[in-house]
Every structure is written in structure tokens, then in C-alpha cells.
Short mmCIF file of C-alpha atoms in Angstrom, two decimals:
data_model
loop_
_atom_site.label_atom_id
_atom_site.label_comp_id
_atom_site.label_asym_id
_atom_site.label_seq_id
_atom_site.Cartn_x
_atom_site.Cartn_y
_atom_site.Cartn_z
CA UNK N 90 0.00 0.00 0.00
CA UNK N 91 1.26 3.50 -0.85
CA UNK N 92 1.30 5.49 2.45
CA UNK N 93 2.76 8.68 1.05
CA UNK N 94 0.59 11.84 1.57
CA UNK N 95 -0.39 13.19 -1.81
CA UNK N 96 1.08 16.54 -2.64
CA UNK N 97 -2.41 17.87 -3.10
CA UNK N 98 -3.14 17.10 0.57
CA UNK N 99 -0.14 19.14 1.67
CA UNK N 100 -1.36 21.99 -0.46
CA UNK N 101 -4.79 21.94 1.20
CA UNK N 102 -3.20 21.83 4.67
CA UNK N 103 -1.15 24.93 3.87
CA UNK N 104 -4.21 26.61 2.39
CA UNK N 105 -6.28 25.87 5.50
CA UNK N 106 -3.50 27.25 7.69
CA UNK N 107 -3.32 30.44 5.63
CA UNK N 108 -7.09 30.83 5.75
CA UNK N 109 -7.08 30.33 9.51
CA UNK N 110 -4.45 33.06 9.87
CA UNK N 111 -6.39 35.41 7.59
CA UNK N 112 -9.66 34.83 9.45
CA UNK N 113 -7.90 35.35 12.78
CA UNK N 114 -6.45 38.65 11.59
CA UNK N 115 -9.85 39.73 10.26
CA UNK N 116 -11.46 38.84 13.60
CA UNK N 117 -8.83 40.80 15.52
CA UNK N 118 -9.30 43.79 13.23
CA UNK N 119 -13.10 43.69 13.55
CA UNK N 120 -12.85 43.32 17.31
CA UNK N 121 -10.42 46.25 17.53
CA UNK N 122 -12.66 48.46 15.38
CA UNK N 123 -15.70 47.50 17.48
CA UNK N 124 -13.80 48.22 20.69
CA UNK N 125 -12.68 51.65 19.49
CA UNK N 126 -16.21 52.46 18.33
CA UNK N 127 -17.74 51.38 21.62
CA UNK N 128 -15.09 53.28 23.61
CA UNK N 129 -15.69 56.48 21.65
CA UNK N 130 -19.45 56.04 21.82
CA UNK N 131 -19.45 55.49 25.60
CA UNK N 132 -17.11 58.44 26.09
CA UNK N 133 -19.31 60.67 23.95
CA UNK N 134 -22.46 59.60 25.79
CA UNK N 135 -20.81 60.35 29.14
CA UNK N 136 -19.67 63.78 27.97
CA UNK N 137 -23.05 64.57 26.43
CA UNK N 138 -24.88 63.79 29.64
CA UNK N 139 -22.51 65.86 31.76
CA UNK N 140 -22.53 68.71 29.25
CA UNK N 141 -26.33 68.83 29.27
CA UNK N 142 -26.42 68.89 33.06
CA UNK N 143 -23.70 71.53 33.23
CA UNK N 144 -25.40 73.78 30.68
CA UNK N 145 -28.71 73.44 32.49
CA UNK N 146 -27.10 74.42 35.79
CA UNK N 147 -25.39 77.43 34.19
CA UNK N 148 -28.57 78.67 32.50
CA UNK N 149 -30.72 78.08 35.57
CA UNK N 150 -28.11 79.71 37.77
CA UNK N 151 -28.04 83.05 35.96
CA UNK N 152 -31.84 83.21 35.78
CA UNK N 153 -32.01 84.47 39.35
CA UNK N 154 -28.76 86.41 39.69
CA UNK N 155 -28.88 90.19 39.40
CA UNK N 156 -25.80 91.66 37.80
CA UNK N 157 -26.63 94.98 39.48
CA UNK N 158 -26.51 93.30 42.89
CA UNK N 159 -23.24 91.54 42.09
CA UNK N 160 -21.62 94.79 40.94
CA UNK N 161 -22.97 96.80 43.89
CA UNK N 162 -21.83 94.13 46.30
CA UNK N 163 -18.32 94.08 44.90
CA UNK N 164 -18.01 97.85 44.84
CA UNK N 165 -19.49 98.71 48.24
CA UNK N 166 -19.31 95.73 50.61
CA UNK N 167 -16.25 94.99 52.73
CA UNK N 168 -14.96 91.53 53.68
CA UNK N 169 -15.37 90.56 57.34
CA UNK N 170 -13.97 87.54 59.13
CA UNK N 171 -16.41 84.66 58.95
CA UNK N 172 -14.42 81.59 59.98
CA UNK N 173 -10.83 81.15 61.14
CA UNK N 174 -11.10 77.37 60.65
CA UNK N 175 -9.81 76.91 64.18
CA UNK N 176 -6.19 77.61 63.26
CA UNK N 177 -3.76 80.41 64.02
CA UNK N 178 -2.74 80.66 60.37
CA UNK N 179 -4.33 83.77 58.82
CA UNK N 180 -4.13 82.12 55.38
CA UNK N 181 -6.82 79.69 56.58
CA UNK N 182 -9.27 82.46 57.44
CA UNK N 183 -12.44 82.85 55.38
CA UNK N 184 -13.93 86.32 54.87
CA UNK N 185 -17.48 86.97 53.76
CA UNK N 186 -19.59 90.08 54.33
CA UNK N 187 -22.62 91.22 56.30
CA UNK N 188 -24.23 92.61 53.14
CA UNK N 189 -27.58 90.91 52.66
CA UNK N 190 -27.07 90.72 48.88
CA UNK N 191 -24.18 88.34 49.42
CA UNK N 192 -26.25 85.91 51.46
CA UNK N 193 -29.28 86.04 49.18
CA UNK N 194 -27.20 85.10 46.16
CA UNK N 195 -25.20 82.56 48.19
CA UNK N 196 -28.48 80.94 49.18
CA UNK N 197 -29.46 80.63 45.52
CA UNK N 198 -26.09 79.11 44.60
CA UNK N 199 -26.47 76.69 47.48
CA UNK N 200 -29.91 75.72 46.11
CA UNK N 201 -28.29 74.88 42.76
CA UNK N 202 -25.78 72.71 44.58
CA UNK N 203 -28.53 70.92 46.52
CA UNK N 204 -30.61 70.28 43.40
CA UNK N 205 -27.54 68.94 41.58
CA UNK N 206 -24.90 67.74 44.08
CA UNK N 207 -22.41 67.38 41.22
CA UNK N 208 -22.41 71.17 40.68
CA UNK N 209 -20.25 73.63 42.62
CA UNK N 210 -21.24 77.17 41.51
CA UNK N 211 -19.42 80.44 42.17
CA UNK N 212 -19.41 84.01 40.87
CA UNK N 213 -16.36 85.94 39.73
CA UNK N 214 -15.47 89.38 38.39
CA UNK N 215 -12.63 90.73 36.28
CA UNK N 216 -12.55 94.44 37.11
CA UNK N 217 -9.29 95.38 35.35
CA UNK N 218 -8.66 93.26 32.24
CA UNK N 219 -6.30 95.84 30.72
CA UNK N 220 -4.12 96.42 33.77
CA UNK N 221 -4.40 92.87 35.13
CA UNK N 222 -5.18 90.51 32.23
CA UNK N 223 -4.82 87.31 34.28
CA UNK N 224 -6.42 88.40 37.53
CA UNK N 225 -9.96 87.96 38.82
CA UNK N 226 -11.85 88.05 42.10
CA UNK N 227 -14.18 85.54 43.67
CA UNK N 228 -17.36 87.34 44.66
CA UNK N 229 -19.77 84.71 45.97
CA UNK N 230 -18.99 81.07 46.64
CA UNK N 231 -21.79 78.53 46.49
CA UNK N 232 -20.04 76.67 49.32
CA UNK N 233 -20.55 79.56 51.74
CA UNK N 234 -23.52 77.87 53.42
CA UNK N 235 -21.99 74.41 53.83
CA UNK N 236 -22.00 73.10 57.40
CA UNK N 237 -19.29 72.51 58.40
CA UNK N 238 -17.69 75.00 56.05
CA UNK N 239 -16.13 73.22 53.09
CA UNK N 240 -12.36 73.14 52.85
CA UNK N 241 -12.78 74.28 49.25
CA UNK N 242 -14.61 77.50 50.18
CA UNK N 243 -13.07 80.81 49.10
CA UNK N 244 -13.44 84.29 50.56
CA UNK N 245 -15.42 87.26 49.32
CA UNK N 246 -13.16 89.37 47.09
CA UNK N 247 -10.42 86.73 47.21
CA UNK N 248 -7.95 87.37 44.41
CA UNK N 249 -6.70 84.71 42.02
CA UNK N 250 -5.22 84.37 38.55
CA UNK N 251 -6.51 82.36 35.61
CA UNK N 252 -3.84 79.96 34.44
CA UNK N 253 -5.16 79.50 30.91
CA UNK N 254 -7.87 82.16 30.77
CA UNK N 255 -10.71 79.73 30.04
CA UNK N 256 -13.00 81.28 32.61
CA UNK N 257 -12.67 84.64 30.86
CA UNK N 258 -14.36 83.09 27.84
CA UNK N 259 -17.37 82.86 30.14
CA UNK N 260 -17.45 86.66 30.24
CA UNK N 261 -18.28 86.63 26.53
CA UNK N 262 -20.42 83.51 26.10
CA UNK N 263 -21.41 80.24 27.70
CA UNK N 264 -18.56 77.75 27.47
CA UNK N 265 -17.93 74.25 28.82
CA UNK N 266 -14.61 72.41 28.85
CA UNK N 267 -15.25 68.68 29.02
CA UNK N 268 -11.89 67.72 27.54
CA UNK N 269 -9.99 69.48 30.31
CA UNK N 270 -10.86 67.37 33.34
CA UNK N 271 -8.77 67.97 36.44
CA UNK N 272 -8.38 66.16 39.74
CA UNK N 273 -8.92 67.72 43.14
CA UNK N 274 -8.83 65.72 46.37
CA UNK N 275 -9.42 62.44 44.59
CA UNK N 276 -12.36 63.60 42.47
CA UNK N 277 -12.33 64.57 38.80
CA UNK N 278 -14.02 67.76 37.65
CA UNK N 279 -14.79 69.75 34.52
CA UNK N 280 -15.83 73.39 34.39
CA UNK N 281 -18.25 75.69 32.61
CA UNK N 282 -18.78 79.45 32.60
CA UNK N 283 -21.47 81.88 31.50
CA UNK N 284 -21.93 85.68 31.62
CA UNK N 285 -23.99 87.58 34.20
CA UNK N 286 -25.71 90.72 32.85
CA UNK N 287 -26.86 93.86 34.61
CA UNK N 288 -30.20 95.59 34.01
CA UNK N 289 -28.69 97.45 31.03
CA UNK N 290 -27.75 94.17 29.36
CA UNK N 291 -24.03 94.62 30.00
CA UNK N 292 -21.84 91.71 31.06
CA UNK N 293 -20.52 92.53 34.52
CA UNK N 294 -19.54 89.17 36.01
CA UNK N 295 -19.43 85.45 35.33
CA UNK N 296 -20.95 82.33 36.83
CA UNK N 297 -18.58 79.41 37.05
CA UNK N 298 -19.61 75.88 37.83
CA UNK N 299 -17.18 73.10 38.62
CA UNK N 300 -18.90 69.81 37.82
CA UNK N 301 -17.98 66.33 38.99
CA UNK N 302 -16.81 64.28 36.02
CA UNK N 303 -15.76 61.00 37.58
CA UNK N 304 -18.15 59.24 35.19
CA UNK N 305 -16.08 60.40 32.20
CA UNK N 306 -12.87 59.16 33.81
CA UNK N 307 -14.46 55.80 34.68
CA UNK N 308 -15.52 55.35 31.04
CA UNK N 309 -12.12 56.33 29.68
CA UNK N 310 -10.08 54.06 31.97
#
């Protein structure tokens, strides 16, 4: 009996091996494309949801904020010691004001925070863009009514500088920055800003909202 394997059989074995390799590569490619699509889709859905919530909070926030009150408060009220945080370090002290306008607006910002616990609203002004292009002042912090007072709270008329100037865009139009998430005390955040107008329709201040974005990070990692 002839036990030799016909050459045609060897050809079919090689062909089957090549086909198996090709199908494996096709499967890997399809799987990779599907994974990338799903990753991008999930990331986009997460960002869309957060963006919608952030925009809603910004629009709702300015609906009950008087630019005249914000301007008058900044120009006439004086900071007074509110909380020394129980330390001897003056840098830990928090200053607010006895002006009723401050507390009425702070109460509204606190309401926004209660309705959406992911939102941390605050109001800022940029009184001298020509002489101090990077500087701005915190006017009212939505954390002012937290009990105990939040470690993240900032003082009335506390000065700061904008590193990249994104918040100043909020003095021209509503803007959100979902691709610029940042970490603070173990939580990831994104930010959005929108103008505050006075009774004459002029932009006099901005509303900033820092929004928890851990969901985006969880999707992306």
C-alpha cells in the first residue's frame, strides 16, 4: 500500500493554515474596530450627559442672579472675618460680608448645589482686564452655606489668577470644557462658565460651575 501523503493534501493543509491566519487577523481587526467604536461612543455619551447637566445648571443659575446686585456688592461691601477654621494661620481664614445681597445670592447658589450635588457654583469678576489681564476676584462662593464650612470654600473678594484664561471666555459667552478634566482631592471635575448681565444688558460678572466628572474618567479608563 502506498502510504505517502499526496502533494495535493499538503497543499490543502497549507491553504487551510493560511485561511485560519487570515480569518484570525480579520477577527482581531473587527474586534479592535468595534472596541474603538464602543469606547468612543461610551465616552461621547458620558460627555453629552454631563454637558447637558452643566449647561442646564449654568442657565438656571443666571436666571435668578442680578448683575446689578453683584456689581454693587463688589463695589461697596467689605470683607469681614467669617471663619478662622480653628487655626492660628491667617491664610486659613475665610472672609465673607454682612451685606444681605451676598447671602441672598449665596443661598441661591447653594440651592443649585442641593438640586444637583455634582455642581459647585461660584461668581467671579474681572474688574481690570487691561491692567491685570490674568487676575480675577471671587465674589460669591456657592459653598458659603456648607456646614461645616467646606475646605474648598473661598473668601469674598479673594484674588486669584486664571492659568489659561478659560474662565474669561465665560465673560463673553457660555462655554464648557469637558476635555480638560482635572483632579482635586481624589475627584475629577470639569468646568463651565457663563456671563452675568446687569439691568442694562451689560456683562458685569461670570458664573462658574465646577462639575464632577468622575463618570467620564471611569468610562475612559
